[in-house]
Coordinates of C-alpha atoms in Angstrom, one line a residue:
X1 CA -5.6 -56.9 -19.4
X2 CA -3.4 -57.4 -22.4
X3 CA 0.1 -55.9 -22.2
X4 CA 0.6 -53.2 -24.8
X5 CA 4.2 -52.3 -25.4
X6 CA 4.9 -49.0 -26.8
X7 CA 1.6 -47.6 -25.2
X8 CA 3.1 -46.6 -21.8
X9 CA 3.7 -43.1 -20.7
X10 CA 7.4 -42.6 -20.9
X11 CA 9.6 -39.7 -20.0
X12 CA 10.9 -36.8 -22.3
X13 CA 9.5 -36.9 -25.8
X14 CA 7.3 -40.0 -25.3
X15 CA 5.6 -38.3 -22.5
X16 CA 5.0 -35.1 -24.5
X17 CA 3.5 -37.2 -27.4
X18 CA 1.2 -39.1 -25.1
X19 CA 0.1 -35.9 -23.4
X20 CA -0.9 -34.4 -26.8
X21 CA -2.8 -37.5 -27.7
X22 CA -4.8 -37.3 -24.5
X23 CA -5.3 -33.6 -25.0
X24 CA -6.7 -34.3 -28.6
X25 CA -8.7 -37.1 -27.4
X26 CA -10.3 -35.2 -24.5
X27 CA -10.9 -32.0 -26.5
X28 CA -12.8 -34.1 -29.1
X29 CA -14.9 -35.6 -26.4
X30 CA -15.7 -32.9 -24.1
X31 CA -18.5 -31.2 -25.8
X32 CA -21.7 -31.0 -23.6
X33 CA -23.8 -34.1 -24.3
X34 CA -21.1 -36.5 -24.8
X35 CA -22.1 -40.1 -24.1
X36 CA -22.1 -41.0 -20.4
X37 CA -21.1 -37.4 -19.4
X38 CA -23.5 -35.6 -17.2
X39 CA -21.1 -32.7 -16.7
X40 CA -18.3 -31.9 -19.2
X41 CA -14.9 -32.5 -17.6
X42 CA -12.1 -30.2 -18.9
X43 CA -9.2 -31.0 -21.1
X44 CA -6.0 -32.4 -20.1
X45 CA -3.2 -30.0 -19.1
X46 CA -1.5 -29.3 -22.3
X47 CA 1.0 -26.8 -23.6
X48 CA -1.6 -24.1 -23.7
X49 CA -3.0 -24.9 -20.2
X50 CA -0.8 -24.0 -17.1
X51 CA -0.7 -26.6 -14.5
X52 CA -2.3 -25.2 -11.4
X53 CA -0.4 -24.8 -8.2
X54 CA -1.3 -27.5 -5.6
X55 CA -0.8 -27.3 -1.8
X56 CA 2.6 -28.0 -0.4
X57 CA 1.0 -30.3 2.2
X58 CA 1.6 -33.5 0.2
X59 CA -0.8 -35.9 -1.5
X60 CA -3.0 -38.9 -1.0
X61 CA -0.6 -41.4 -2.2
X62 CA 2.9 -39.8 -1.1
X63 CA 3.8 -39.7 -4.8
X64 CA 4.0 -43.5 -4.9
X65 CA 4.3 -45.2 -8.3
X66 CA 1.4 -45.9 -10.4
X67 CA 0.4 -47.8 -13.6
X68 CA 1.2 -45.9 -16.7
X69 CA -0.7 -47.9 -19.4
X70 CA -2.6 -45.6 -21.6
X71 CA -6.1 -46.5 -22.8
X72 CA -6.8 -47.9 -26.3
X73 CA -7.1 -45.3 -29.1
X74 CA -10.2 -47.2 -30.5
X75 CA -13.6 -46.5 -29.1
X76 CA -14.6 -48.6 -25.9
X77 CA -18.1 -48.9 -27.3
X78 CA -18.9 -52.3 -29.1
X79 CA -19.2 -52.3 -32.8
X80 CA -22.9 -52.2 -33.9
X81 CA -22.1 -55.1 -36.4
X82 CA -20.5 -57.3 -33.7
X83 CA -22.2 -60.7 -33.1
X84 CA -21.9 -63.5 -30.7
X85 CA -18.7 -65.3 -31.1
X86 CA -16.9 -62.2 -32.4
X87 CA -13.5 -61.6 -30.5
X88 CA -13.8 -58.7 -28.1
X89 CA -11.6 -55.8 -29.1
X90 CA -9.1 -54.4 -26.9
X91 CA -11.2 -51.3 -26.6
X92 CA -14.3 -53.3 -25.4
X93 CA -12.2 -55.2 -22.9
X94 CA -10.5 -52.2 -21.5
X95 CA -13.8 -50.6 -21.0
X96 CA -15.0 -53.3 -18.7
X97 CA -14.9 -52.6 -14.9
X98 CA -15.3 -55.5 -12.4
X99 CA -18.9 -55.3 -11.1
X100 CA -18.2 -54.6 -7.4
X101 CA -15.6 -52.1 -8.2
X102 CA -17.9 -50.2 -10.6
X103 CA -20.7 -50.4 -8.0
X104 CA -18.3 -48.8 -5.4
X105 CA -17.4 -45.9 -7.7
X106 CA -21.1 -45.3 -8.6
X107 CA -22.3 -45.5 -5.0
X108 CA -19.5 -43.0 -4.0
X109 CA -20.7 -40.6 -6.7
X110 CA -24.2 -40.8 -5.4
X111 CA -23.2 -40.1 -1.9
X112 CA -20.9 -37.2 -2.8
X113 CA -23.7 -35.8 -5.0
X114 CA -26.0 -35.6 -1.8
X115 CA -23.2 -34.7 0.7
X116 CA -21.1 -32.1 -1.5
X117 CA -23.3 -31.3 -4.6
X118 CA -21.1 -28.3 -5.6
X119 CA -18.3 -30.7 -6.1
X120 CA -19.7 -32.4 -9.3
X121 CA -17.8 -35.4 -8.8
X122 CA -18.1 -38.0 -11.7
X123 CA -17.7 -41.6 -11.0
X124 CA -15.5 -41.9 -14.1
X125 CA -12.8 -39.9 -12.2
X126 CA -12.8 -42.4 -9.5
X127 CA -12.5 -45.3 -12.0
X128 CA -9.6 -43.5 -13.7
X129 CA -7.8 -43.1 -10.5
X130 CA -8.6 -46.7 -9.5
X131 CA -7.2 -47.9 -12.8
X132 CA -4.1 -46.0 -12.6
X133 CA -3.4 -46.8 -8.9
X134 CA -4.4 -50.5 -8.7
X135 CA -5.6 -51.7 -12.0
X136 CA -9.2 -51.6 -10.6
X137 CA -8.2 -53.5 -7.5
X138 CA -6.2 -56.0 -9.5
X139 CA -8.9 -56.7 -11.9
X140 CA -11.6 -56.9 -9.3
X141 CA -10.1 -59.4 -7.0
X142 CA -12.4 -58.5 -4.3
X143 CA -14.9 -60.3 -2.0
X144 CA -18.6 -59.7 -1.9
X145 CA -18.3 -56.9 0.6
X146 CA -15.6 -55.2 -1.6
X147 CA -12.6 -56.1 0.4
X148 CA -9.5 -57.1 -1.7
X149 CA -8.6 -60.8 -1.7
X150 CA -5.2 -59.8 -0.6
X151 CA -3.7 -56.5 0.4
X152 CA -2.5 -54.1 -2.3
X153 CA 0.6 -52.3 -0.9
X154 CA 3.1 -50.1 -2.7
X155 CA 6.7 -49.8 -2.2
X156 CA 8.1 -48.5 1.1
X157 CA 8.6 -44.7 1.0
X158 CA 12.0 -44.6 2.3
X159 CA 13.5 -41.9 0.0
X160 CA 15.2 -44.4 -2.2
X161 CA 13.7 -43.1 -5.5
X162 CA 10.6 -42.2 -3.7
X163 CA 9.4 -39.4 -1.1
X164 CA 10.6 -40.1 2.4
X165 CA 7.7 -40.8 4.8
X166 CA 8.6 -42.5 8.1
X167 CA 6.1 -44.7 9.7
X168 CA 3.0 -43.1 10.9
X169 CA 0.7 -46.1 11.8
X170 CA 3.1 -48.4 13.6
X171 CA 2.6 -50.8 10.7
X172 CA -1.1 -51.2 11.4
X173 CA -2.0 -50.9 7.7
X174 CA 1.1 -51.6 5.7
X175 CA 2.9 -53.9 8.0
X176 CA 6.0 -51.7 8.0
X177 CA 7.0 -50.0 11.3
X178 CA 9.9 -48.0 9.7
X179 CA 8.3 -46.3 6.6
X180 CA 4.9 -45.8 5.3
X181 CA 3.6 -47.6 2.2
X182 CA 0.4 -46.8 0.0
X183 CA -2.4 -49.2 0.8
X184 CA -5.6 -50.4 -0.8
X185 CA -7.3 -50.1 -4.3
X186 CA -7.0 -46.3 -4.2
X187 CA -3.4 -46.3 -2.7
X188 CA -3.8 -44.1 0.3
X189 CA -0.6 -43.6 2.6
X190 CA -1.5 -44.5 6.2
X191 CA -1.2 -40.9 7.6
X192 CA -3.8 -39.8 5.0
X193 CA -6.2 -42.5 5.6
X194 CA -6.2 -41.8 9.4
X195 CA -8.3 -38.6 8.5
X196 CA -9.6 -39.3 5.1
X197 CA -10.9 -42.8 5.7
X198 CA -14.7 -43.4 5.2
X199 CA -17.2 -46.3 5.8
X200 CA -18.7 -46.8 2.4
X201 CA -20.1 -50.3 2.8
X202 CA -22.0 -49.8 6.1
X203 CA -20.1 -52.3 8.2
X204 CA -19.1 -49.7 10.8
X205 CA -15.4 -49.4 10.0
X206 CA -13.2 -47.6 7.4
X207 CA -10.9 -50.2 5.8
X208 CA -8.5 -48.9 3.1
X209 CA -8.4 -52.4 1.6
X210 CA -12.3 -52.3 1.0
X211 CA -13.1 -50.6 -2.4
X212 CA -16.3 -49.2 -1.1
X213 CA -14.5 -47.5 1.7
X214 CA -11.6 -46.4 -0.4
X215 CA -13.8 -45.0 -3.2
X216 CA -15.8 -42.9 -0.8
X217 CA -12.7 -41.7 0.9
X218 CA -11.2 -40.9 -2.5
X219 CA -14.3 -38.9 -3.4
X220 CA -14.3 -36.8 -0.3
X221 CA -10.6 -36.3 -0.7
X222 CA -11.1 -34.9 -4.2
X223 CA -14.1 -32.8 -3.1
X224 CA -12.3 -30.9 -0.3
X225 CA -11.5 -27.2 -0.3
X226 CA -14.8 -26.5 -1.9
X227 CA -13.4 -27.6 -5.3
X228 CA -15.8 -27.8 -8.2
X229 CA -14.6 -30.7 -10.4
X230 CA -16.7 -29.5 -13.3
X231 CA -14.1 -26.6 -13.8
X232 CA -10.8 -27.2 -15.2
X233 CA -8.5 -25.5 -12.6
X234 CA -10.3 -27.4 -9.6
X235 CA -10.3 -30.7 -11.5
X236 CA -6.5 -30.5 -12.2
X237 CA -5.8 -29.3 -8.6
X238 CA -7.7 -32.3 -7.2
X239 CA -5.8 -34.9 -9.3
X240 CA -2.5 -33.3 -8.6
X241 CA -3.3 -33.4 -5.0
X242 CA -3.6 -37.2 -5.3
X243 CA -0.2 -37.5 -7.0
X244 CA 1.8 -34.5 -7.8
X245 CA 3.0 -35.2 -11.3
X246 CA 1.9 -33.7 -14.7
X247 CA 2.3 -37.2 -16.3
X248 CA -0.1 -38.6 -13.7
X249 CA -2.5 -35.7 -14.4
X250 CA -2.5 -36.4 -18.1
X251 CA -2.9 -40.1 -17.6
X252 CA -5.8 -39.9 -15.2
X253 CA -7.5 -37.4 -17.5
X254 CA -7.1 -39.8 -20.5
X255 CA -8.7 -42.6 -18.6
X256 CA -11.6 -40.3 -17.5
X257 CA -12.4 -39.5 -21.0
X258 CA -12.1 -43.1 -22.1
X259 CA -14.6 -44.3 -19.4
X260 CA -16.9 -41.5 -20.2
X261 CA -17.3 -42.7 -23.9
X262 CA -18.9 -46.0 -22.6
X263 CA -18.2 -48.8 -20.0
X264 CA -19.9 -51.8 -18.7
X265 CA -19.4 -54.2 -15.8
X266 CA -17.5 -57.5 -16.0
X267 CA -17.4 -60.4 -13.4
X268 CA -15.2 -59.7 -10.3
X269 CA -11.8 -61.1 -10.8
X270 CA -12.1 -61.2 -14.6
X271 CA -10.4 -57.8 -15.3
X272 CA -6.7 -57.8 -16.3
X273 CA -3.9 -55.9 -14.5
X274 CA -1.8 -53.2 -16.2
X275 CA 1.8 -54.2 -17.1
X276 CA 3.8 -51.0 -16.9
X277 CA 4.5 -48.7 -13.9
X278 CA 6.0 -45.3 -13.3
X279 CA 9.0 -46.9 -11.3
X280 CA 9.9 -49.4 -14.0
X281 CA 13.2 -47.7 -14.3
X282 CA 13.9 -48.0 -10.7
X283 CA 15.7 -50.9 -8.9
X284 CA 13.2 -52.9 -7.1
X285 CA 15.0 -56.0 -5.8
X286 CA 14.5 -55.1 -2.2
X287 CA 11.0 -53.5 -2.5
X288 CA 7.7 -55.0 -1.5
X289 CA 5.2 -55.7 -4.4
X290 CA 3.7 -52.6 -5.8
X291 CA 0.1 -51.9 -6.6
X292 CA -1.3 -55.0 -8.3
X293 CA 2.2 -56.5 -8.6
X294 CA 2.7 -60.1 -7.5
X295 CA 6.3 -59.7 -6.8
X296 CA 9.1 -57.2 -7.3
X297 CA 11.4 -57.4 -10.2
X298 CA 14.9 -55.7 -10.7
X299 CA 15.3 -53.3 -13.5
X300 CA 17.7 -50.7 -14.6
X301 CA 18.3 -47.7 -12.5
X302 CA 16.8 -44.4 -13.5
X303 CA 14.9 -41.5 -12.0
X304 CA 11.2 -41.1 -11.1
X305 CA 9.0 -38.9 -13.2
X306 CA 9.3 -35.2 -12.2
X307 CA 6.5 -33.5 -10.2
X308 CA 4.3 -30.9 -11.5
X309 CA 5.5 -27.4 -11.3
X310 CA 6.6 -26.6 -7.7
X311 CA 3.9 -25.1 -5.7
X312 CA 4.4 -21.9 -4.0
X313 CA 3.7 -21.4 -0.4
X314 CA 0.1 -20.2 0.1
X315 CA -1.6 -18.8 3.2
X316 CA -4.9 -20.3 1.9
X317 CA -6.0 -23.4 4.0
X318 CA -5.9 -26.7 2.1
X319 CA -7.1 -29.7 4.2
X320 CA -5.0 -32.2 2.3
X321 CA -2.9 -35.2 3.0
X322 CA -0.5 -35.1 5.9
X323 CA 2.5 -36.5 4.2
X324 CA 6.3 -36.5 4.5
X325 CA 7.8 -33.6 6.5
X326 CA 10.8 -33.7 4.1
X327 CA 10.9 -35.1 0.5
X328 CA 14.5 -35.9 0.7
X329 CA 16.0 -39.0 2.6
X330 CA 18.2 -38.3 5.6
X331 CA 20.8 -40.3 7.4
X332 CA 22.1 -39.9 11.0
X333 CA 24.3 -36.8 11.5
X334 CA 22.5 -34.8 8.7
X335 CA 20.8 -31.5 9.5
X336 CA 17.4 -32.1 11.0
X337 CA 14.3 -31.2 8.9
X338 CA 12.3 -28.3 10.0
X339 CA 9.8 -30.6 11.7
X340 CA 12.5 -32.1 13.7
X341 CA 13.4 -28.8 15.3
X342 CA 9.9 -28.3 16.6
X343 CA 9.6 -28.8 20.3
X344 CA 5.9 -27.9 20.8
X345 CA 3.0 -25.9 19.5
X346 CA 1.4 -23.0 21.1
X347 CA -1.7 -21.0 20.6
X348 CA -1.0 -17.8 18.8
X349 CA -4.2 -16.4 20.0
X350 CA -4.0 -14.3 23.2
X351 CA -7.8 -14.8 23.9
X352 CA -7.3 -18.5 25.2
X353 CA -8.3 -21.8 23.6
X354 CA -12.1 -21.7 24.2
X355 CA -14.5 -20.8 21.6
X356 CA -18.3 -20.6 21.4
X357 CA -20.7 -20.3 18.5
X358 CA -24.6 -20.5 18.0
X359 CA -25.7 -23.7 16.1
X360 CA -25.5 -23.1 12.2
X361 CA -23.1 -20.1 12.6
X362 CA -19.3 -19.7 12.0
X363 CA -17.1 -19.4 15.0
X364 CA -15.7 -15.9 14.8
X365 CA -12.2 -16.8 16.0
X366 CA -9.8 -18.6 13.8
X367 CA -7.9 -21.3 15.7
X368 CA -4.2 -21.7 15.0
X369 CA -0.9 -23.1 16.3
X370 CA 2.5 -21.6 16.2
X371 CA 5.4 -24.0 16.0
X372 CA 8.5 -23.2 18.2
X373 CA 11.8 -24.7 19.1
X374 CA 12.9 -25.4 22.7
X375 CA 14.2 -21.8 22.9
X376 CA 11.0 -20.3 21.7
X377 CA 12.1 -19.6 18.0
X378 CA 9.3 -19.9 15.4
X379 CA 9.6 -22.7 12.8
X380 CA 8.3 -22.0 9.2
X381 CA 7.3 -24.4 6.5
X382 CA 6.2 -27.3 8.7
X383 CA 2.8 -28.9 8.5
X384 CA 0.3 -28.8 11.3
X385 CA -2.7 -31.1 11.4
X386 CA -5.9 -29.9 13.0
X387 CA -8.5 -32.5 13.9
X388 CA -12.1 -32.1 15.2
X389 CA -13.1 -34.9 17.6
X390 CA -16.2 -35.6 19.7
X391 CA -19.8 -36.0 19.2
X392 CA -20.4 -33.1 16.9
X393 CA -21.5 -32.1 13.3
X394 CA -19.1 -29.1 13.3
X395 CA -16.6 -28.9 10.4
X396 CA -14.1 -26.7 8.9
X397 CA -14.9 -24.8 5.6
X398 CA -15.4 -27.4 3.0
X399 CA -17.1 -30.0 5.2
X400 CA -14.0 -31.8 6.5
X401 CA -13.1 -32.6 10.1
X402 CA -9.3 -32.6 9.4
X403 CA -7.2 -29.9 7.9
X404 CA -3.3 -29.9 7.3
X405 CA -1.8 -26.2 7.0
X406 CA 1.8 -25.2 6.5
X407 CA 3.2 -22.7 8.9
X408 CA 4.0 -19.2 7.6
X409 CA 7.2 -17.2 8.1
X410 CA 6.2 -16.5 11.7
X411 CA 5.6 -20.2 12.4
X412 CA 1.9 -19.9 12.5
X413 CA -0.6 -22.2 10.9
X414 CA -4.2 -21.0 10.8
X415 CA -6.9 -23.7 10.5
X416 CA -9.8 -23.1 8.1
X417 CA -12.9 -21.3 9.6
X418 CA -14.6 -23.5 12.0
X419 CA -18.4 -23.9 11.3
X420 CA -20.9 -24.9 14.0
X421 CA -23.5 -27.5 13.0
X422 CA -26.9 -28.0 14.4
X423 CA -25.9 -30.3 17.3
X424 CA -25.3 -28.4 20.4
X425 CA -22.5 -29.4 22.8
X426 CA -18.9 -29.2 23.4
X427 CA -16.0 -30.8 21.3
X428 CA -12.3 -30.7 20.8
X429 CA -9.9 -29.5 18.2
X430 CA -6.4 -30.8 18.4
X431 CA -3.2 -29.9 16.6
X432 CA -0.1 -31.9 16.0
X433 CA 3.0 -31.6 13.8
X434 CA 2.9 -33.9 10.9
X435 CA 5.6 -36.6 10.9
X436 CA 7.1 -35.5 14.3
X437 CA 6.3 -36.1 17.8
X438 CA 5.8 -32.7 19.5
X439 CA 3.4 -31.5 22.1
X440 CA 0.4 -30.0 20.4
X441 CA -2.2 -27.3 21.5
X442 CA -5.8 -28.1 21.9
X443 CA -9.0 -26.1 21.8
X444 CA -12.3 -26.6 23.4
X445 CA -15.4 -25.4 21.3
X446 CA -19.0 -25.1 22.3
X447 CA -22.1 -24.9 20.1
X448 CA -24.9 -23.4 21.8
X449 CA -28.6 -24.0 20.7
X450 CA -30.3 -21.7 18.4
X451 CA -32.4 -19.3 20.6
X452 CA -36.0 -18.1 20.7
X453 CA -37.1 -15.4 23.2
X454 CA -40.8 -15.6 22.5
X455 CA -43.4 -18.3 21.9
X456 CA -47.2 -17.9 21.1
X457 CA -49.9 -20.2 20.0
X458 CA -50.9 -19.8 16.4
X459 CA -54.5 -20.1 17.3
X460 CA -56.8 -18.9 20.1
X461 CA -59.3 -21.7 19.8
X462 CA -60.0 -23.3 23.2
X463 CA -58.5 -26.9 23.6
X464 CA -61.1 -29.2 25.0
X465 CA -62.2 -32.8 24.8
X466 CA -64.0 -35.5 26.6
X467 CA -62.3 -38.1 28.7
X468 CA -60.6 -40.6 26.5
X469 CA -60.7 -38.3 23.4
X470 CA -58.3 -36.4 21.4
X471 CA -57.5 -32.6 21.4
X472 CA -57.2 -30.5 18.3
X473 CA -53.8 -29.6 16.8
X474 CA -51.4 -27.6 18.9
X475 CA -49.1 -25.2 17.0
X476 CA -46.7 -22.6 18.6
X477 CA -44.5 -20.0 16.8
X478 CA -41.1 -19.1 18.0
X479 CA -39.4 -15.7 17.3
X480 CA -36.1 -14.2 18.2
X481 CA -35.8 -10.4 18.5
X482 CA -39.1 -10.2 16.5
X483 CA -38.0 -12.4 13.6
X484 CA -39.2 -16.0 13.0
X485 CA -36.7 -18.5 14.7
X486 CA -36.1 -21.4 12.5
X487 CA -34.5 -24.7 13.6
X488 CA -35.0 -23.9 17.2
X489 CA -35.2 -26.9 19.5
X490 CA -38.3 -27.1 21.6
X491 CA -39.5 -29.1 24.7
X492 CA -43.2 -29.8 25.4
X493 CA -44.2 -30.8 29.0
X494 CA -47.6 -31.5 30.5
X495 CA -46.9 -29.8 33.8
X496 CA -48.5 -30.2 37.2
X497 CA -49.2 -26.5 37.8
X498 CA -47.9 -23.0 36.8
X499 CA -45.8 -23.1 39.8
X500 CA -44.6 -26.6 39.5
X501 CA -43.1 -27.3 36.0
X502 CA -42.4 -30.9 36.6
X503 CA -44.3 -33.5 34.5
X504 CA -47.7 -34.5 35.6
X505 CA -48.6 -38.2 36.1
X506 CA -52.3 -37.9 35.1
X507 CA -54.2 -36.0 32.6
X508 CA -53.5 -35.4 28.8
X509 CA -50.6 -37.1 27.2
X510 CA -48.6 -37.8 24.1
X511 CA -47.7 -41.2 22.7
X512 CA -44.3 -42.6 22.1
X513 CA -43.1 -44.8 19.2
X514 CA -44.7 -47.8 21.0
X515 CA -48.0 -46.2 21.7
X516 CA -47.3 -45.7 25.4
X517 CA -48.2 -42.4 27.2
X518 CA -45.6 -39.8 27.6
X519 CA -45.9 -36.4 29.2
X520 CA -42.6 -34.8 28.1
X521 CA -41.4 -34.5 24.5
X522 CA -37.8 -33.3 23.6
X523 CA -36.2 -33.1 20.2
X524 CA -38.9 -31.0 18.7
X525 CA -37.7 -28.3 16.3
X526 CA -39.4 -25.2 14.6
X527 CA -39.7 -25.2 10.8
X528 CA -38.4 -22.4 8.4
X529 CA -41.3 -20.1 9.6
X530 CA -40.5 -20.6 13.3
X531 CA -43.5 -22.9 13.7
X532 CA -43.6 -26.2 15.7
X533 CA -46.6 -28.6 15.4
X534 CA -46.9 -30.8 18.4
X535 CA -47.9 -34.4 17.9
X536 CA -51.4 -35.5 18.8
X537 CA -52.6 -35.1 22.3
X538 CA -54.8 -37.5 24.1
X539 CA -57.0 -37.4 27.2
X540 CA -57.2 -40.0 29.9
X541 CA -60.3 -40.8 31.9
X542 CA -59.7 -38.0 34.5
X543 CA -61.7 -34.7 33.9
X544 CA -60.0 -31.4 34.8
X545 CA -58.0 -28.5 33.5
X546 CA -54.4 -29.2 32.7
X547 CA -51.4 -27.3 31.5
X548 CA -49.1 -27.8 28.5
X549 CA -45.8 -25.8 28.5
X550 CA -43.6 -25.5 25.5
X551 CA -40.2 -24.0 26.1
X552 CA -37.1 -23.2 23.8
X553 CA -33.4 -22.1 24.5
X554 CA -33.1 -18.5 24.9
X555 CA -36.1 -18.0 27.3
X556 CA -39.0 -18.6 25.0
X557 CA -42.0 -20.1 26.8
X558 CA -45.7 -20.5 26.3
X559 CA -48.3 -22.2 28.5
X560 CA -51.5 -23.9 27.0
X561 CA -54.7 -24.6 28.9
X562 CA -56.2 -28.0 28.2
X563 CA -59.8 -28.9 29.5
X564 CA -61.1 -32.5 29.9
X565 CA -64.9 -32.6 30.3
X566 CA -67.7 -35.0 29.9
X567 CA -69.5 -32.1 28.2
X568 CA -66.8 -31.5 25.7
X569 CA -66.5 -33.2 22.3
X570 CA -63.2 -34.0 20.6
X571 CA -64.6 -32.6 17.4
X572 CA -65.4 -29.2 19.0
X573 CA -61.7 -28.0 18.6
X574 CA -61.0 -27.4 14.9
X575 CA -57.5 -27.3 13.4
X576 CA -55.8 -23.9 13.1
X577 CA -56.4 -22.2 9.8
X578 CA -53.8 -22.6 7.2
X579 CA -52.8 -19.0 7.6
X580 CA -51.8 -19.4 11.2
X581 CA -48.4 -20.9 10.3
X582 CA -47.4 -18.6 7.7

């Protein structure tokens, strides 16, 4: 990427001018139907648009430095009159995104469209953040599976011109056991990646240095809290939660608009790297290389860009990045931060730490944690991270398994409402103080299966067939308190007798995936009308009368008679009429 002096986002008047240009450009391109824009994004935060409040919980990058190069003013689309051999304009060159990196953004958008359709995440937003954070993974220097050729690591967040975030990963990701550093093409801090990380390339692991994993994680991060990114307020909140700076917000929005006007893929490794960073005015002689930077270089001291309007404390849950417990550096002998005074967490709920809900329902009780000192005093304004663990599809509101909440004046942090999934079983929810080792409080939650208290056949046609033949279709309908019971699990067993419900060893049978006889089927489920249609039943060579029993959680049960006779014909048992399953 060619350097373009005079086009970087500076402080003071230059910042205002750049923001105004971004607003003008965005406003001109945001009409519905703009090229490459399935949903119109909202304009940049300008003088007439108040910057929305964001959570006090921190952000994805720990407010690490970022690239400040603005997009070109000329269109990214090639000129209609351009011919082979004509030099590519800077607008065309900047619009090119390395092929693997572009593929990662677009795949993340597709997955989020299915997983969280209400978020309306455009891949251009991921591309804009990737551009600002790492210069599209240093111009696409990634391997075939999307992993960066070399790690992309930001400066250590030691409070020296940056936020103070002490080590949270024991150096596992950033190689620093004293302080955290932003990592990977999307520049997550380790404590955020610990809960936000995703496996985007299907290799079974979540790697912040892999662009597929990082792009998918960024998409889920931006789509939390039920945010709809097609609205201005939620879009701005999401971007500010990534890096809490108005300069950053305007810069990202300008790149979103630029990419939406048109883009194309370029070979991996052929992209340029931006040349200006937000910390260019800070001394960097002792700092590790920043995002996309080969080596640190000294420069004049100065101040980092100011964050967006300071957020007010809000009781509303915001499962965002667990970052630094204190934005200011501390030295031995100074007054401890609020987090450091916490001795342990206790449950504020007198009803205990066990919860139960039916599959598909919300848990009635809200879980929480109260932060207290050794002498039992409550500690306000510290962050508590709640994490769901275990084999479960339960989530907090918004679809996340992790939520970070600040304690209120009484020292209490309430997690978002817990939603039971369809998978029955028991799982755990843990709570810890972010950035400080203190004993947490845990909860045990149990999801019980959806119940049905009555089962009936949908047809009264006798079920008969000849030895070695096939039976007609068997359907049963489940109800609960008189209403159709949808999504209820069912078990079908060919039993020995009415008094002995164990599986028979002879007589009719189902077939498994390999075509082998089985006489017990689990994992069946009723449809939206409460009906479950059983797989085809076959008769062996033994004549006689046999019993099929179908049961559901909640006490529902029906026993069906099956007759195998040499006088019967497999065609004598017609399928139930269409009205039977209505």
